[in-house]
JSON list of C-alpha atoms in Angstrom, two decimals:
[
{"chain": "O", "resi": 282, "resn": "UNK", "atom": "CA", "xyz": [-51.85, 18.80, 8.93]},
{"chain": "O", "resi": 283, "resn": "UNK", "atom": "CA", "xyz": [-54.49, 20.24, 11.35]},
{"chain": "O", "resi": 284, "resn": "UNK", "atom": "CA", "xyz": [-55.66, 19.49, 14.59]},
{"chain": "O", "resi": 285, "resn": "UNK", "atom": "CA", "xyz": [-58.99, 20.12, 16.62]},
{"chain": "O", "resi": 286, "resn": "UNK", "atom": "CA", "xyz": [-59.52, 21.01, 20.29]},
{"chain": "O", "resi": 287, "resn": "UNK", "atom": "CA", "xyz": [-62.68, 21.60, 22.13]},
{"chain": "O", "resi": 288, "resn": "UNK", "atom": "CA", "xyz": [-62.43, 24.30, 25.00]},
{"chain": "O", "resi": 289, "resn": "UNK", "atom": "CA", "xyz": [-65.86, 24.60, 26.54]},
{"chain": "O", "resi": 290, "resn": "UNK", "atom": "CA", "xyz": [-68.15, 25.85, 23.48]},
{"chain": "O", "resi": 291, "resn": "UNK", "atom": "CA", "xyz": [-64.99, 26.85, 21.52]},
{"chain": "O", "resi": 292, "resn": "UNK", "atom": "CA", "xyz": [-63.77, 24.68, 18.69]},
{"chain": "O", "resi": 293, "resn": "UNK", "atom": "CA", "xyz": [-59.93, 25.46, 18.08]},
{"chain": "O", "resi": 294, "resn": "UNK", "atom": "CA", "xyz": [-58.80, 24.35, 14.68]},
{"chain": "O", "resi": 295, "resn": "UNK", "atom": "CA", "xyz": [-54.97, 24.77, 14.31]},
{"chain": "O", "resi": 296, "resn": "UNK", "atom": "CA", "xyz": [-53.00, 24.35, 11.01]},
{"chain": "O", "resi": 297, "resn": "UNK", "atom": "CA", "xyz": [-50.05, 22.43, 12.53]},
{"chain": "O", "resi": 298, "resn": "UNK", "atom": "CA", "xyz": [-46.37, 22.55, 11.71]},
{"chain": "O", "resi": 299, "resn": "UNK", "atom": "CA", "xyz": [-43.87, 25.41, 11.41]},
{"chain": "O", "resi": 300, "resn": "UNK", "atom": "CA", "xyz": [-44.07, 25.91, 7.79]},
{"chain": "O", "resi": 301, "resn": "UNK", "atom": "CA", "xyz": [-46.19, 28.01, 5.15]},
{"chain": "O", "resi": 302, "resn": "UNK", "atom": "CA", "xyz": [-49.34, 25.94, 5.48]},
{"chain": "O", "resi": 303, "resn": "UNK", "atom": "CA", "xyz": [-49.75, 25.84, 1.53]},
{"chain": "O", "resi": 304, "resn": "UNK", "atom": "CA", "xyz": [-53.23, 25.02, 0.57]},
{"chain": "O", "resi": 305, "resn": "UNK", "atom": "CA", "xyz": [-52.88, 21.90, -1.30]},
{"chain": "O", "resi": 306, "resn": "UNK", "atom": "CA", "xyz": [-55.38, 18.94, -1.71]},
{"chain": "O", "resi": 307, "resn": "UNK", "atom": "CA", "xyz": [-54.06, 17.17, 1.55]},
{"chain": "O", "resi": 308, "resn": "UNK", "atom": "CA", "xyz": [-54.34, 20.27, 3.68]},
{"chain": "O", "resi": 309, "resn": "UNK", "atom": "CA", "xyz": [-57.90, 21.28, 2.20]},
{"chain": "O", "resi": 310, "resn": "UNK", "atom": "CA", "xyz": [-59.22, 17.90, 2.79]},
{"chain": "O", "resi": 311, "resn": "UNK", "atom": "CA", "xyz": [-57.66, 17.94, 6.42]},
{"chain": "O", "resi": 312, "resn": "UNK", "atom": "CA", "xyz": [-59.51, 21.11, 7.15]},
{"chain": "O", "resi": 313, "resn": "UNK", "atom": "CA", "xyz": [-62.79, 20.00, 5.40]},
{"chain": "O", "resi": 314, "resn": "UNK", "atom": "CA", "xyz": [-62.94, 17.01, 7.59]},
{"chain": "O", "resi": 315, "resn": "UNK", "atom": "CA", "xyz": [-62.32, 19.13, 10.72]},
{"chain": "O", "resi": 316, "resn": "UNK", "atom": "CA", "xyz": [-65.25, 21.43, 9.50]},
{"chain": "O", "resi": 317, "resn": "UNK", "atom": "CA", "xyz": [-67.62, 18.51, 8.99]},
{"chain": "O", "resi": 318, "resn": "UNK", "atom": "CA", "xyz": [-66.84, 17.42, 12.51]},
{"chain": "O", "resi": 319, "resn": "UNK", "atom": "CA", "xyz": [-67.38, 20.87, 13.86]},
{"chain": "O", "resi": 320, "resn": "UNK", "atom": "CA", "xyz": [-70.78, 21.20, 12.07]},
{"chain": "O", "resi": 321, "resn": "UNK", "atom": "CA", "xyz": [-71.76, 17.79, 13.56]},
{"chain": "O", "resi": 322, "resn": "UNK", "atom": "CA", "xyz": [-70.89, 18.65, 16.94]},
{"chain": "O", "resi": 323, "resn": "UNK", "atom": "CA", "xyz": [-72.04, 22.19, 16.83]},
{"chain": "O", "resi": 324, "resn": "UNK", "atom": "CA", "xyz": [-75.70, 21.14, 16.06]},
{"chain": "O", "resi": 325, "resn": "UNK", "atom": "CA", "xyz": [-75.67, 19.25, 19.44]},
{"chain": "O", "resi": 326, "resn": "UNK", "atom": "CA", "xyz": [-74.04, 22.06, 21.21]},
{"chain": "O", "resi": 327, "resn": "UNK", "atom": "CA", "xyz": [-75.90, 25.50, 20.67]},
{"chain": "O", "resi": 328, "resn": "UNK", "atom": "CA", "xyz": [-73.69, 28.51, 21.37]},
{"chain": "O", "resi": 329, "resn": "UNK", "atom": "CA", "xyz": [-70.38, 27.09, 19.83]},
{"chain": "O", "resi": 330, "resn": "UNK", "atom": "CA", "xyz": [-67.92, 29.07, 18.02]},
{"chain": "O", "resi": 331, "resn": "UNK", "atom": "CA", "xyz": [-64.90, 28.14, 15.75]},
{"chain": "O", "resi": 332, "resn": "UNK", "atom": "CA", "xyz": [-61.55, 29.68, 15.91]},
{"chain": "O", "resi": 333, "resn": "UNK", "atom": "CA", "xyz": [-59.03, 28.91, 13.18]},
{"chain": "O", "resi": 334, "resn": "UNK", "atom": "CA", "xyz": [-55.50, 29.61, 13.84]},
{"chain": "O", "resi": 335, "resn": "UNK", "atom": "CA", "xyz": [-51.96, 28.08, 12.78]},
{"chain": "O", "resi": 336, "resn": "UNK", "atom": "CA", "xyz": [-48.49, 27.26, 14.14]},
{"chain": "O", "resi": 337, "resn": "UNK", "atom": "CA", "xyz": [-45.35, 29.17, 12.75]},
{"chain": "O", "resi": 338, "resn": "UNK", "atom": "CA", "xyz": [-44.69, 32.22, 11.02]},
{"chain": "O", "resi": 339, "resn": "UNK", "atom": "CA", "xyz": [-47.70, 31.84, 8.41]},
{"chain": "O", "resi": 340, "resn": "UNK", "atom": "CA", "xyz": [-51.33, 31.55, 8.86]},
{"chain": "O", "resi": 341, "resn": "UNK", "atom": "CA", "xyz": [-51.30, 30.33, 5.20]},
{"chain": "O", "resi": 342, "resn": "UNK", "atom": "CA", "xyz": [-49.26, 31.42, 2.14]},
{"chain": "O", "resi": 343, "resn": "UNK", "atom": "CA", "xyz": [-52.06, 30.50, -0.17]},
{"chain": "O", "resi": 344, "resn": "UNK", "atom": "CA", "xyz": [-52.49, 27.88, -3.03]},
{"chain": "O", "resi": 345, "resn": "UNK", "atom": "CA", "xyz": [-49.55, 25.55, -2.93]},
{"chain": "O", "resi": 346, "resn": "UNK", "atom": "CA", "xyz": [-47.37, 27.20, -5.76]},
{"chain": "O", "resi": 347, "resn": "UNK", "atom": "CA", "xyz": [-44.41, 24.89, -5.24]},
{"chain": "O", "resi": 348, "resn": "UNK", "atom": "CA", "xyz": [-46.62, 21.90, -5.78]},
{"chain": "O", "resi": 349, "resn": "UNK", "atom": "CA", "xyz": [-48.32, 23.47, -8.94]},
{"chain": "O", "resi": 350, "resn": "UNK", "atom": "CA", "xyz": [-45.05, 24.49, -10.40]},
{"chain": "O", "resi": 351, "resn": "UNK", "atom": "CA", "xyz": [-43.37, 20.96, -9.87]},
{"chain": "O", "resi": 352, "resn": "UNK", "atom": "CA", "xyz": [-45.81, 19.59, -12.47]},
{"chain": "O", "resi": 353, "resn": "UNK", "atom": "CA", "xyz": [-44.25, 17.84, -15.37]},
{"chain": "O", "resi": 354, "resn": "UNK", "atom": "CA", "xyz": [-45.12, 20.40, -17.95]},
{"chain": "O", "resi": 355, "resn": "UNK", "atom": "CA", "xyz": [-46.75, 23.88, -18.17]},
{"chain": "O", "resi": 356, "resn": "UNK", "atom": "CA", "xyz": [-50.07, 22.35, -19.20]},
{"chain": "O", "resi": 357, "resn": "UNK", "atom": "CA", "xyz": [-49.90, 20.01, -16.23]},
{"chain": "O", "resi": 358, "resn": "UNK", "atom": "CA", "xyz": [-49.16, 22.91, -14.14]},
{"chain": "O", "resi": 359, "resn": "UNK", "atom": "CA", "xyz": [-52.42, 24.71, -15.28]},
{"chain": "O", "resi": 360, "resn": "UNK", "atom": "CA", "xyz": [-54.33, 21.70, -14.73]},
{"chain": "O", "resi": 361, "resn": "UNK", "atom": "CA", "xyz": [-52.98, 21.55, -11.13]},
{"chain": "O", "resi": 362, "resn": "UNK", "atom": "CA", "xyz": [-53.93, 25.29, -10.66]},
{"chain": "O", "resi": 363, "resn": "UNK", "atom": "CA", "xyz": [-57.38, 24.87, -11.90]},
{"chain": "O", "resi": 364, "resn": "UNK", "atom": "CA", "xyz": [-57.88, 21.63, -9.73]},
{"chain": "O", "resi": 365, "resn": "UNK", "atom": "CA", "xyz": [-56.79, 23.83, -6.80]},
{"chain": "O", "resi": 366, "resn": "UNK", "atom": "CA", "xyz": [-59.05, 26.67, -7.62]},
{"chain": "O", "resi": 367, "resn": "UNK", "atom": "CA", "xyz": [-61.89, 24.17, -7.76]},
{"chain": "O", "resi": 368, "resn": "UNK", "atom": "CA", "xyz": [-60.89, 22.41, -4.78]},
{"chain": "O", "resi": 369, "resn": "UNK", "atom": "CA", "xyz": [-60.75, 25.60, -2.60]},
{"chain": "O", "resi": 370, "resn": "UNK", "atom": "CA", "xyz": [-64.31, 26.51, -3.35]},
{"chain": "O", "resi": 371, "resn": "UNK", "atom": "CA", "xyz": [-65.83, 23.82, -1.04]},
{"chain": "O", "resi": 372, "resn": "UNK", "atom": "CA", "xyz": [-63.69, 25.07, 1.85]},
{"chain": "O", "resi": 373, "resn": "UNK", "atom": "CA", "xyz": [-65.01, 28.55, 1.61]},
{"chain": "O", "resi": 374, "resn": "UNK", "atom": "CA", "xyz": [-68.60, 27.19, 1.17]},
{"chain": "O", "resi": 375, "resn": "UNK", "atom": "CA", "xyz": [-68.33, 25.16, 4.36]},
{"chain": "O", "resi": 376, "resn": "UNK", "atom": "CA", "xyz": [-66.96, 28.10, 6.35]},
{"chain": "O", "resi": 377, "resn": "UNK", "atom": "CA", "xyz": [-69.77, 30.55, 5.03]},
{"chain": "O", "resi": 378, "resn": "UNK", "atom": "CA", "xyz": [-72.56, 27.90, 5.87]},
{"chain": "O", "resi": 379, "resn": "UNK", "atom": "CA", "xyz": [-71.15, 26.73, 9.24]},
{"chain": "O", "resi": 380, "resn": "UNK", "atom": "CA", "xyz": [-73.91, 27.19, 11.95]},
{"chain": "O", "resi": 381, "resn": "UNK", "atom": "CA", "xyz": [-71.62, 28.97, 14.19]},
{"chain": "O", "resi": 382, "resn": "UNK", "atom": "CA", "xyz": [-69.73, 32.15, 14.27]},
{"chain": "O", "resi": 383, "resn": "UNK", "atom": "CA", "xyz": [-66.08, 31.86, 13.01]},
{"chain": "O", "resi": 384, "resn": "UNK", "atom": "CA", "xyz": [-62.90, 33.74, 14.11]},
{"chain": "O", "resi": 385, "resn": "UNK", "atom": "CA", "xyz": [-59.51, 33.78, 12.15]},
{"chain": "O", "resi": 386, "resn": "UNK", "atom": "CA", "xyz": [-56.78, 34.15, 14.68]},
{"chain": "O", "resi": 387, "resn": "UNK", "atom": "CA", "xyz": [-53.60, 34.99, 12.54]},
{"chain": "O", "resi": 388, "resn": "UNK", "atom": "CA", "xyz": [-50.30, 34.56, 14.32]},
{"chain": "O", "resi": 389, "resn": "UNK", "atom": "CA", "xyz": [-48.41, 35.49, 11.21]},
{"chain": "O", "resi": 390, "resn": "UNK", "atom": "CA", "xyz": [-48.64, 36.04, 7.44]},
{"chain": "O", "resi": 391, "resn": "UNK", "atom": "CA", "xyz": [-51.79, 35.34, 5.20]},
{"chain": "O", "resi": 392, "resn": "UNK", "atom": "CA", "xyz": [-51.13, 35.80, 1.59]},
{"chain": "O", "resi": 393, "resn": "UNK", "atom": "CA", "xyz": [-53.25, 35.23, -1.57]},
{"chain": "O", "resi": 394, "resn": "UNK", "atom": "CA", "xyz": [-55.33, 32.15, -0.91]},
{"chain": "O", "resi": 395, "resn": "UNK", "atom": "CA", "xyz": [-54.36, 32.43, 2.73]},
{"chain": "O", "resi": 396, "resn": "UNK", "atom": "CA", "xyz": [-55.95, 35.83, 3.09]},
{"chain": "O", "resi": 397, "resn": "UNK", "atom": "CA", "xyz": [-59.16, 34.66, 1.34]},
{"chain": "O", "resi": 398, "resn": "UNK", "atom": "CA", "xyz": [-59.34, 31.86, 3.80]},
{"chain": "O", "resi": 399, "resn": "UNK", "atom": "CA", "xyz": [-59.09, 34.40, 6.77]},
{"chain": "O", "resi": 400, "resn": "UNK", "atom": "CA", "xyz": [-61.57, 36.66, 5.12]},
{"chain": "O", "resi": 401, "resn": "UNK", "atom": "CA", "xyz": [-64.23, 33.74, 4.78]},
{"chain": "O", "resi": 402, "resn": "UNK", "atom": "CA", "xyz": [-64.31, 33.86, 8.74]},
{"chain": "O", "resi": 403, "resn": "UNK", "atom": "CA", "xyz": [-66.72, 36.22, 10.46]},
{"chain": "O", "resi": 404, "resn": "UNK", "atom": "CA", "xyz": [-63.94, 38.04, 12.35]},
{"chain": "O", "resi": 405, "resn": "UNK", "atom": "CA", "xyz": [-60.24, 38.35, 11.81]},
{"chain": "O", "resi": 406, "resn": "UNK", "atom": "CA", "xyz": [-57.72, 38.96, 14.74]},
{"chain": "O", "resi": 407, "resn": "UNK", "atom": "CA", "xyz": [-54.13, 39.73, 13.96]},
{"chain": "O", "resi": 408, "resn": "UNK", "atom": "CA", "xyz": [-50.77, 40.29, 15.49]},
{"chain": "O", "resi": 409, "resn": "UNK", "atom": "CA", "xyz": [-49.50, 43.98, 15.84]},
{"chain": "O", "resi": 410, "resn": "UNK", "atom": "CA", "xyz": [-45.85, 43.01, 15.99]},
{"chain": "O", "resi": 411, "resn": "UNK", "atom": "CA", "xyz": [-45.52, 40.38, 13.06]},
{"chain": "O", "resi": 412, "resn": "UNK", "atom": "CA", "xyz": [-47.57, 39.35, 10.23]},
{"chain": "O", "resi": 413, "resn": "UNK", "atom": "CA", "xyz": [-49.13, 40.85, 7.14]},
{"chain": "O", "resi": 414, "resn": "UNK", "atom": "CA", "xyz": [-52.13, 40.44, 4.90]},
{"chain": "O", "resi": 415, "resn": "UNK", "atom": "CA", "xyz": [-51.02, 40.31, 1.22]},
{"chain": "O", "resi": 416, "resn": "UNK", "atom": "CA", "xyz": [-52.62, 39.64, -2.13]},
{"chain": "O", "resi": 417, "resn": "UNK", "atom": "CA", "xyz": [-49.78, 38.44, -4.08]},
{"chain": "O", "resi": 418, "resn": "UNK", "atom": "CA", "xyz": [-51.31, 37.71, -7.33]},
{"chain": "O", "resi": 419, "resn": "UNK", "atom": "CA", "xyz": [-50.58, 40.97, -9.13]},
{"chain": "O", "resi": 420, "resn": "UNK", "atom": "CA", "xyz": [-46.76, 40.72, -8.20]},
{"chain": "O", "resi": 421, "resn": "UNK", "atom": "CA", "xyz": [-46.83, 37.13, -9.40]},
{"chain": "O", "resi": 422, "resn": "UNK", "atom": "CA", "xyz": [-48.64, 37.93, -12.75]},
{"chain": "O", "resi": 423, "resn": "UNK", "atom": "CA", "xyz": [-51.62, 35.82, -12.06]},
{"chain": "O", "resi": 424, "resn": "UNK", "atom": "CA", "xyz": [-55.27, 36.66, -12.37]},
{"chain": "O", "resi": 425, "resn": "UNK", "atom": "CA", "xyz": [-57.90, 35.87, -9.68]},
{"chain": "O", "resi": 426, "resn": "UNK", "atom": "CA", "xyz": [-60.85, 33.41, -9.68]},
{"chain": "O", "resi": 427, "resn": "UNK", "atom": "CA", "xyz": [-64.22, 35.19, -9.73]},
{"chain": "O", "resi": 428, "resn": "UNK", "atom": "CA", "xyz": [-65.01, 33.95, -6.18]},
{"chain": "O", "resi": 429, "resn": "UNK", "atom": "CA", "xyz": [-62.07, 35.51, -4.77]},
{"chain": "O", "resi": 430, "resn": "UNK", "atom": "CA", "xyz": [-63.21, 38.90, -5.97]},
{"chain": "O", "resi": 431, "resn": "UNK", "atom": "CA", "xyz": [-66.74, 38.17, -4.64]},
{"chain": "O", "resi": 432, "resn": "UNK", "atom": "CA", "xyz": [-65.48, 37.36, -1.27]},
{"chain": "O", "resi": 433, "resn": "UNK", "atom": "CA", "xyz": [-63.58, 40.52, -1.18]},
{"chain": "O", "resi": 434, "resn": "UNK", "atom": "CA", "xyz": [-66.44, 42.61, -2.35]},
{"chain": "O", "resi": 435, "resn": "UNK", "atom": "CA", "xyz": [-68.50, 40.99, 0.32]},
{"chain": "O", "resi": 436, "resn": "UNK", "atom": "CA", "xyz": [-65.99, 41.35, 3.22]},
{"chain": "O", "resi": 437, "resn": "UNK", "atom": "CA", "xyz": [-64.07, 44.59, 2.31]},
{"chain": "O", "resi": 438, "resn": "UNK", "atom": "CA", "xyz": [-66.62, 47.49, 2.36]},
{"chain": "O", "resi": 439, "resn": "UNK", "atom": "CA", "xyz": [-64.28, 50.37, 1.06]},
{"chain": "O", "resi": 440, "resn": "UNK", "atom": "CA", "xyz": [-63.53, 50.38, -2.67]},
{"chain": "O", "resi": 441, "resn": "UNK", "atom": "CA", "xyz": [-60.34, 52.17, -2.02]},
{"chain": "O", "resi": 442, "resn": "UNK", "atom": "CA", "xyz": [-59.09, 49.39, 0.46]},
{"chain": "O", "resi": 443, "resn": "UNK", "atom": "CA", "xyz": [-59.90, 46.86, -2.17]},
{"chain": "O", "resi": 444, "resn": "UNK", "atom": "CA", "xyz": [-57.94, 48.89, -4.75]},
{"chain": "O", "resi": 445, "resn": "UNK", "atom": "CA", "xyz": [-54.91, 48.98, -2.35]},
{"chain": "O", "resi": 446, "resn": "UNK", "atom": "CA", "xyz": [-55.08, 45.51, -1.55]},
{"chain": "O", "resi": 447, "resn": "UNK", "atom": "CA", "xyz": [-55.58, 43.98, -5.02]},
{"chain": "O", "resi": 448, "resn": "UNK", "atom": "CA", "xyz": [-54.25, 46.63, -7.11]},
{"chain": "O", "resi": 449, "resn": "UNK", "atom": "CA", "xyz": [-51.28, 47.79, -5.33]},
{"chain": "O", "resi": 450, "resn": "UNK", "atom": "CA", "xyz": [-50.15, 44.51, -3.73]},
{"chain": "O", "resi": 451, "resn": "UNK", "atom": "CA", "xyz": [-50.13, 46.28, -0.50]},
{"chain": "O", "resi": 452, "resn": "UNK", "atom": "CA", "xyz": [-48.63, 44.37, 2.57]},
{"chain": "O", "resi": 453, "resn": "UNK", "atom": "CA", "xyz": [-50.98, 45.38, 5.42]},
{"chain": "O", "resi": 454, "resn": "UNK", "atom": "CA", "xyz": [-49.84, 45.04, 9.05]},
{"chain": "O", "resi": 455, "resn": "UNK", "atom": "CA", "xyz": [-51.93, 44.57, 12.14]},
{"chain": "O", "resi": 456, "resn": "UNK", "atom": "CA", "xyz": [-52.84, 48.07, 13.24]},
{"chain": "O", "resi": 457, "resn": "UNK", "atom": "CA", "xyz": [-53.09, 49.34, 9.76]},
{"chain": "O", "resi": 458, "resn": "UNK", "atom": "CA", "xyz": [-55.52, 46.44, 8.96]},
{"chain": "O", "resi": 459, "resn": "UNK", "atom": "CA", "xyz": [-57.83, 47.48, 11.72]},
{"chain": "O", "resi": 460, "resn": "UNK", "atom": "CA", "xyz": [-57.88, 51.06, 10.45]},
{"chain": "O", "resi": 461, "resn": "UNK", "atom": "CA", "xyz": [-58.70, 49.79, 7.01]},
{"chain": "O", "resi": 462, "resn": "UNK", "atom": "CA", "xyz": [-61.42, 47.49, 8.42]},
{"chain": "O", "resi": 463, "resn": "UNK", "atom": "CA", "xyz": [-59.71, 44.32, 7.28]},
{"chain": "O", "resi": 464, "resn": "UNK", "atom": "CA", "xyz": [-59.32, 43.05, 10.73]},
{"chain": "O", "resi": 465, "resn": "UNK", "atom": "CA", "xyz": [-61.28, 43.39, 14.01]},
{"chain": "O", "resi": 466, "resn": "UNK", "atom": "CA", "xyz": [-58.29, 43.95, 16.21]},
{"chain": "O", "resi": 467, "resn": "UNK", "atom": "CA", "xyz": [-54.58, 43.69, 16.67]},
{"chain": "O", "resi": 468, "resn": "UNK", "atom": "CA", "xyz": [-52.53, 42.28, 19.56]},
{"chain": "O", "resi": 469, "resn": "UNK", "atom": "CA", "xyz": [-48.92, 41.86, 20.70]},
{"chain": "O", "resi": 470, "resn": "UNK", "atom": "CA", "xyz": [-47.56, 38.50, 20.19]},
{"chain": "O", "resi": 471, "resn": "UNK", "atom": "CA", "xyz": [-48.98, 34.94, 19.34]},
{"chain": "O", "resi": 472, "resn": "UNK", "atom": "CA", "xyz": [-50.52, 34.64, 22.93]},
{"chain": "O", "resi": 473, "resn": "UNK", "atom": "CA", "xyz": [-52.13, 38.09, 22.53]},
{"chain": "O", "resi": 474, "resn": "UNK", "atom": "CA", "xyz": [-53.82, 37.03, 19.34]},
{"chain": "O", "resi": 475, "resn": "UNK", "atom": "CA", "xyz": [-55.16, 33.84, 20.98]},
{"chain": "O", "resi": 476, "resn": "UNK", "atom": "CA", "xyz": [-56.40, 35.53, 24.05]},
{"chain": "O", "resi": 477, "resn": "UNK", "atom": "CA", "xyz": [-58.34, 38.09, 22.26]},
{"chain": "O", "resi": 478, "resn": "UNK", "atom": "CA", "xyz": [-59.82, 35.46, 19.90]},
{"chain": "O", "resi": 479, "resn": "UNK", "atom": "CA", "xyz": [-60.81, 33.32, 23.01]},
{"chain": "O", "resi": 480, "resn": "UNK", "atom": "CA", "xyz": [-62.41, 36.42, 24.47]},
{"chain": "O", "resi": 481, "resn": "UNK", "atom": "CA", "xyz": [-64.27, 37.16, 21.42]},
{"chain": "O", "resi": 482, "resn": "UNK", "atom": "CA", "xyz": [-65.44, 33.61, 21.02]},
{"chain": "O", "resi": 483, "resn": "UNK", "atom": "CA", "xyz": [-66.73, 33.49, 24.53]},
{"chain": "O", "resi": 484, "resn": "UNK", "atom": "CA", "xyz": [-68.56, 36.56, 24.10]},
{"chain": "O", "resi": 485, "resn": "UNK", "atom": "CA", "xyz": [-70.27, 35.18, 21.03]},
{"chain": "O", "resi": 486, "resn": "UNK", "atom": "CA", "xyz": [-70.80, 31.82, 22.53]},
{"chain": "O", "resi": 487, "resn": "UNK", "atom": "CA", "xyz": [-72.61, 33.40, 25.49]},
{"chain": "O", "resi": 488, "resn": "UNK", "atom": "CA", "xyz": [-75.50, 34.74, 23.00]},
{"chain": "O", "resi": 489, "resn": "UNK", "atom": "CA", "xyz": [-76.45, 31.07, 22.48]},
{"chain": "O", "resi": 490, "resn": "UNK", "atom": "CA", "xyz": [-77.76, 31.77, 18.94]},
{"chain": "O", "resi": 491, "resn": "UNK", "atom": "CA", "xyz": [-79.70, 29.28, 16.89]},
{"chain": "O", "resi": 492, "resn": "UNK", "atom": "CA", "xyz": [-76.92, 27.86, 14.45]},
{"chain": "O", "resi": 493, "resn": "UNK", "atom": "CA", "xyz": [-79.17, 27.23, 11.52]},
{"chain": "O", "resi": 494, "resn": "UNK", "atom": "CA", "xyz": [-80.53, 30.66, 11.72]},
{"chain": "O", "resi": 495, "resn": "UNK", "atom": "CA", "xyz": [-77.19, 32.16, 11.90]},
{"chain": "O", "resi": 496, "resn": "UNK", "atom": "CA", "xyz": [-75.97, 30.35, 8.92]},
{"chain": "O", "resi": 497, "resn": "UNK", "atom": "CA", "xyz": [-78.87, 31.54, 6.79]},
{"chain": "O", "resi": 498, "resn": "UNK", "atom": "CA", "xyz": [-78.49, 35.15, 7.96]},
{"chain": "O", "resi": 499, "resn": "UNK", "atom": "CA", "xyz": [-74.63, 34.97, 6.92]},
{"chain": "O", "resi": 500, "resn": "UNK", "atom": "CA", "xyz": [-75.40, 33.45, 3.41]},
{"chain": "O", "resi": 501, "resn": "UNK", "atom": "CA", "xyz": [-78.20, 36.16, 2.86]},
{"chain": "O", "resi": 502, "resn": "UNK", "atom": "CA", "xyz": [-75.70, 38.75, 3.89]},
{"chain": "O", "resi": 503, "resn": "UNK", "atom": "CA", "xyz": [-73.31, 37.88, 1.16]},
{"chain": "O", "resi": 504, "resn": "UNK", "atom": "CA", "xyz": [-75.42, 36.88, -1.80]},
{"chain": "O", "resi": 505, "resn": "UNK", "atom": "CA", "xyz": [-72.86, 37.10, -4.66]},
{"chain": "O", "resi": 506, "resn": "UNK", "atom": "CA", "xyz": [-70.37, 34.75, -2.99]},
{"chain": "O", "resi": 507, "resn": "UNK", "atom": "CA", "xyz": [-72.90, 32.49, -1.83]},
{"chain": "O", "resi": 508, "resn": "UNK", "atom": "CA", "xyz": [-74.34, 32.25, -5.29]},
{"chain": "O", "resi": 509, "resn": "UNK", "atom": "CA", "xyz": [-70.75, 31.61, -6.87]},
{"chain": "O", "resi": 510, "resn": "UNK", "atom": "CA", "xyz": [-70.22, 28.85, -4.31]},
{"chain": "O", "resi": 511, "resn": "UNK", "atom": "CA", "xyz": [-73.63, 27.15, -4.88]},
{"chain": "O", "resi": 512, "resn": "UNK", "atom": "CA", "xyz": [-74.98, 28.09, -1.53]},
{"chain": "O", "resi": 513, "resn": "UNK", "atom": "CA", "xyz": [-78.77, 28.64, -1.33]},
{"chain": "O", "resi": 514, "resn": "UNK", "atom": "CA", "xyz": [-80.93, 30.23, 1.51]},
{"chain": "O", "resi": 515, "resn": "UNK", "atom": "CA", "xyz": [-83.98, 28.97, 2.96]},
{"chain": "O", "resi": 516, "resn": "UNK", "atom": "CA", "xyz": [-86.76, 30.54, 5.14]},
{"chain": "O", "resi": 517, "resn": "UNK", "atom": "CA", "xyz": [-86.66, 29.45, 8.82]},
{"chain": "O", "resi": 518, "resn": "UNK", "atom": "CA", "xyz": [-89.56, 30.21, 11.19]},
{"chain": "O", "resi": 519, "resn": "UNK", "atom": "CA", "xyz": [-88.68, 32.23, 14.45]},
{"chain": "O", "resi": 520, "resn": "UNK", "atom": "CA", "xyz": [-87.25, 29.38, 16.72]},
{"chain": "O", "resi": 521, "resn": "UNK", "atom": "CA", "xyz": [-87.96, 31.49, 19.94]},
{"chain": "O", "resi": 522, "resn": "UNK", "atom": "CA", "xyz": [-91.86, 31.54, 19.42]}
]
């Protein structure tokens, strides 16, 4: 369901297959296993960077609604939904405590939980010619887990942008996403997105930062979401001295 490639100091994590990359137990566990591999290898290779991307039209369409709604009863569907909400938390926690910079390279749509997954990265790069960011819960008549909101508050600085994304269900395309501060940059075509992500990744990797320090600063920068995900911070002495 996903593949991992190492290019120099860059880890390229790709959600594979030309489908919607619904976040279900199988895909989440596959990504978690890949991130555990990245974390282990990154500690032995300072200056590494993670780029997460996907094949097909979607980066991710969010939590797997078809699987949730295929349950045998309404109560069973609610149980599946609650299970998914809890299962998704460790994935975001892994990204927020990963000891390397992270980049989401979106070749297509990122909706609902897929948008949350993208926002959990340090940088977000989009296509300018196709793909949108879309928080669909309002249109679906669904409320949001507290940690979704905490992540949005941590990563989206403007209250009016948060309003438009969450309370208007705005579908945000690449250039608009850059202007709104949701994306780092927007580029033509799938190749343009990956080329930009690789350039950014190589720039970050060249700084050769201490990974543990990077992770601790990231968690400290976002205390609300870190707290909800059960992440703690610790004091690290200055490694260069």
